One Martini backbone bead per residue (centre of mass of N, CA, C, O) as a GRO file, in nm:
protein
  120
    1MET     BB    1  -2.821  -4.938  27.604
    2LEU     BB    2  -2.888  -4.975  27.274
    3LYS     BB    3  -2.862  -5.187  27.032
    4ARG     BB    4  -2.704  -5.187  26.708
    5ILE     BB    5  -2.865  -5.214  26.391
    6LEU     BB    6  -2.749  -5.305  26.056
    7VAL     BB    7  -2.938  -5.286  25.745
    8LEU     BB    8  -2.911  -5.465  25.432
    9ASP     BB    9  -3.165  -5.414  25.180
   10ASP     BB   10  -3.356  -5.402  24.858
   11ASN     BB   11  -3.619  -5.448  25.052
   12GLU     BB   12  -3.839  -5.261  25.200
   13ASP     BB   13  -4.019  -5.456  25.341
   14ILE     BB   14  -3.803  -5.607  25.502
   15LEU     BB   15  -3.708  -5.358  25.644
   16ASP     BB   16  -3.963  -5.298  25.796
   17VAL     BB   17  -4.000  -5.552  25.953
   18VAL     BB   18  -3.729  -5.553  26.097
   19ASN     BB   19  -3.762  -5.269  26.226
   20GLU     BB   20  -4.015  -5.344  26.386
   21VAL     BB   21  -3.911  -5.588  26.543
   22LEU     BB   22  -3.640  -5.481  26.663
   23SER     BB   23  -3.776  -5.231  26.813
   24TYR     BB   24  -3.970  -5.400  26.987
   25GLU     BB   25  -3.685  -5.539  27.116
   26ASN     BB   26  -3.471  -5.298  27.176
   27PHE     BB   27  -3.357  -5.177  26.915
   28GLU     BB   28  -3.143  -5.007  26.712
   29VAL     BB   29  -3.233  -4.909  26.373
   30ARG     BB   30  -3.074  -4.932  26.057
   31THR     BB   31  -3.140  -4.859  25.710
   32THR     BB   32  -3.049  -5.003  25.378
   33THR     BB   33  -3.055  -5.023  24.997
   34THR     BB   34  -2.737  -4.976  24.979
   35SER     BB   35  -2.387  -5.053  24.912
   36ASN     BB   36  -2.314  -4.760  24.909
   37ASN     BB   37  -2.103  -4.678  25.137
   38PHE     BB   38  -2.127  -4.889  25.381
   39LEU     BB   39  -1.874  -4.866  25.556
   40GLN     BB   40  -1.928  -4.569  25.638
   41VAL     BB   41  -2.190  -4.613  25.765
   42ALA     BB   42  -2.091  -4.813  25.971
   43GLN     BB   43  -1.874  -4.650  26.110
   44ASN     BB   44  -2.073  -4.408  26.198
   45TYR     BB   45  -2.278  -4.603  26.365
   46ASN     BB   46  -2.169  -4.844  26.529
   47PRO     BB   47  -2.244  -5.151  26.547
   48ASP     BB   48  -2.338  -5.459  26.690
   49LEU     BB   49  -2.490  -5.538  26.409
   50VAL     BB   50  -2.511  -5.714  26.096
   51ILE     BB   51  -2.741  -5.713  25.819
   52LEU     BB   52  -2.741  -5.905  25.508
   53ASP     BB   53  -2.795  -5.932  25.178
   54TYR     BB   54  -2.667  -6.124  24.940
   55HIS     BB   55  -2.873  -6.030  24.715
   56LEU     BB   56  -2.794  -5.755  24.523
   57GLY     BB   57  -2.828  -5.499  24.292
   58ASP     BB   58  -2.522  -5.361  24.390
   59GLY     BB   59  -2.439  -5.648  24.521
   60ASN     BB   60  -2.270  -5.844  24.789
   61GLY     BB   61  -2.298  -5.981  25.097
   62GLY     BB   62  -2.021  -6.128  25.098
   63ASP     BB   63  -1.839  -5.900  25.029
   64ILE     BB   64  -1.932  -5.717  25.255
   65CYS     BB   65  -1.850  -5.909  25.486
   66ARG     BB   66  -1.541  -5.907  25.415
   67GLN     BB   67  -1.508  -5.608  25.466
   68VAL     BB   68  -1.600  -5.581  25.753
   69LYS     BB   69  -1.379  -5.803  25.864
   70ALA     BB   70  -1.131  -5.610  25.756
   71ASP     BB   71  -1.204  -5.392  25.937
   72GLU     BB   72  -1.074  -5.239  26.214
   73HIS     BB   73  -1.371  -5.147  26.345
   74LEU     BB   74  -1.565  -5.404  26.242
   75GLY     BB   75  -1.442  -5.709  26.263
   76LYS     BB   76  -1.617  -5.784  26.540
   77VAL     BB   77  -1.879  -5.777  26.396
   78PRO     BB   78  -2.160  -5.929  26.367
   79VAL     BB   79  -2.287  -6.132  26.082
   80ILE     BB   80  -2.576  -6.147  25.891
   81ILE     BB   81  -2.739  -6.359  25.654
   82PHE     BB   82  -2.949  -6.317  25.380
   83SER     BB   83  -3.117  -6.589  25.194
   84ALA     BB   84  -3.244  -6.763  24.885
   85TYR     BB   85  -2.954  -6.865  24.745
   86ILE     BB   86  -2.795  -7.021  24.922
   87ASN     BB   87  -2.548  -7.284  24.920
   88ARG     BB   88  -2.404  -7.435  25.183
   89ASN     BB   89  -2.218  -7.649  25.010
   90GLU     BB   90  -2.090  -7.427  24.784
   91ASP     BB   91  -2.089  -7.174  25.003
   92PRO     BB   92  -1.882  -7.000  25.170
   93LEU     BB   93  -1.962  -6.811  25.469
   94PHE     BB   94  -1.725  -6.681  25.554
   95GLU     BB   95  -1.747  -6.480  25.855
   96CYS     BB   96  -2.028  -6.536  25.936
   97GLU     BB   97  -2.228  -6.608  26.203
   98ALA     BB   98  -2.517  -6.607  26.022
   99VAL     BB   99  -2.789  -6.777  25.862
  100ILE     BB  100  -3.099  -6.665  25.697
  101SER     BB  101  -3.363  -6.784  25.543
  102LYS     BB  102  -3.558  -6.709  25.270
  103PRO     BB  103  -3.802  -6.710  25.439
  104PHE     BB  104  -3.843  -6.593  25.761
  105ASP     BB  105  -3.832  -6.612  26.107
  106LEU     BB  106  -3.881  -6.398  26.348
  107ASP     BB  107  -3.783  -6.561  26.590
  108GLU     BB  108  -3.507  -6.629  26.461
  109LEU     BB  109  -3.408  -6.355  26.446
  110VAL     BB  110  -3.420  -6.243  26.733
  111SER     BB  111  -3.241  -6.483  26.856
  112LYS     BB  112  -2.987  -6.414  26.689
  113VAL     BB  113  -2.955  -6.120  26.771
  114THR     BB  114  -2.956  -6.163  27.065
  115ASP     BB  115  -2.714  -6.352  27.090
  116LEU     BB  116  -2.492  -6.183  26.935
  117THR     BB  117  -2.529  -5.910  27.123
  118SER     BB  118  -2.457  -6.049  27.405
  119GLN     BB  119  -2.138  -6.132  27.332
  120ASN     BB  120  -2.036  -5.811  27.360
   0.00000   0.00000   0.00000
């Protein structure tokens, strides 16, 4: 059975690249550009991993990460944060398992996703 990855980013180009790369690596990928009802989408999709952009037009990936981790059904799902804006020294990175800086390396993305999904 394929591992399910749910990706939230407000940049369609990034979503297209992530979808293509992870699908090629035999992951089932669902993408969304809006944080509206994200927890409901995640609960319905039941992902093995969540990838969130930190700086969203309609929300904040850090806040969404906290919501995912506080949810009784999703709390153990690993979360990766994408960001070009995070200062790792100033911003505690919540309970997310990994941070990938934008622009990101595709090999790093695949490696982190593979590592985190193989732990479950």
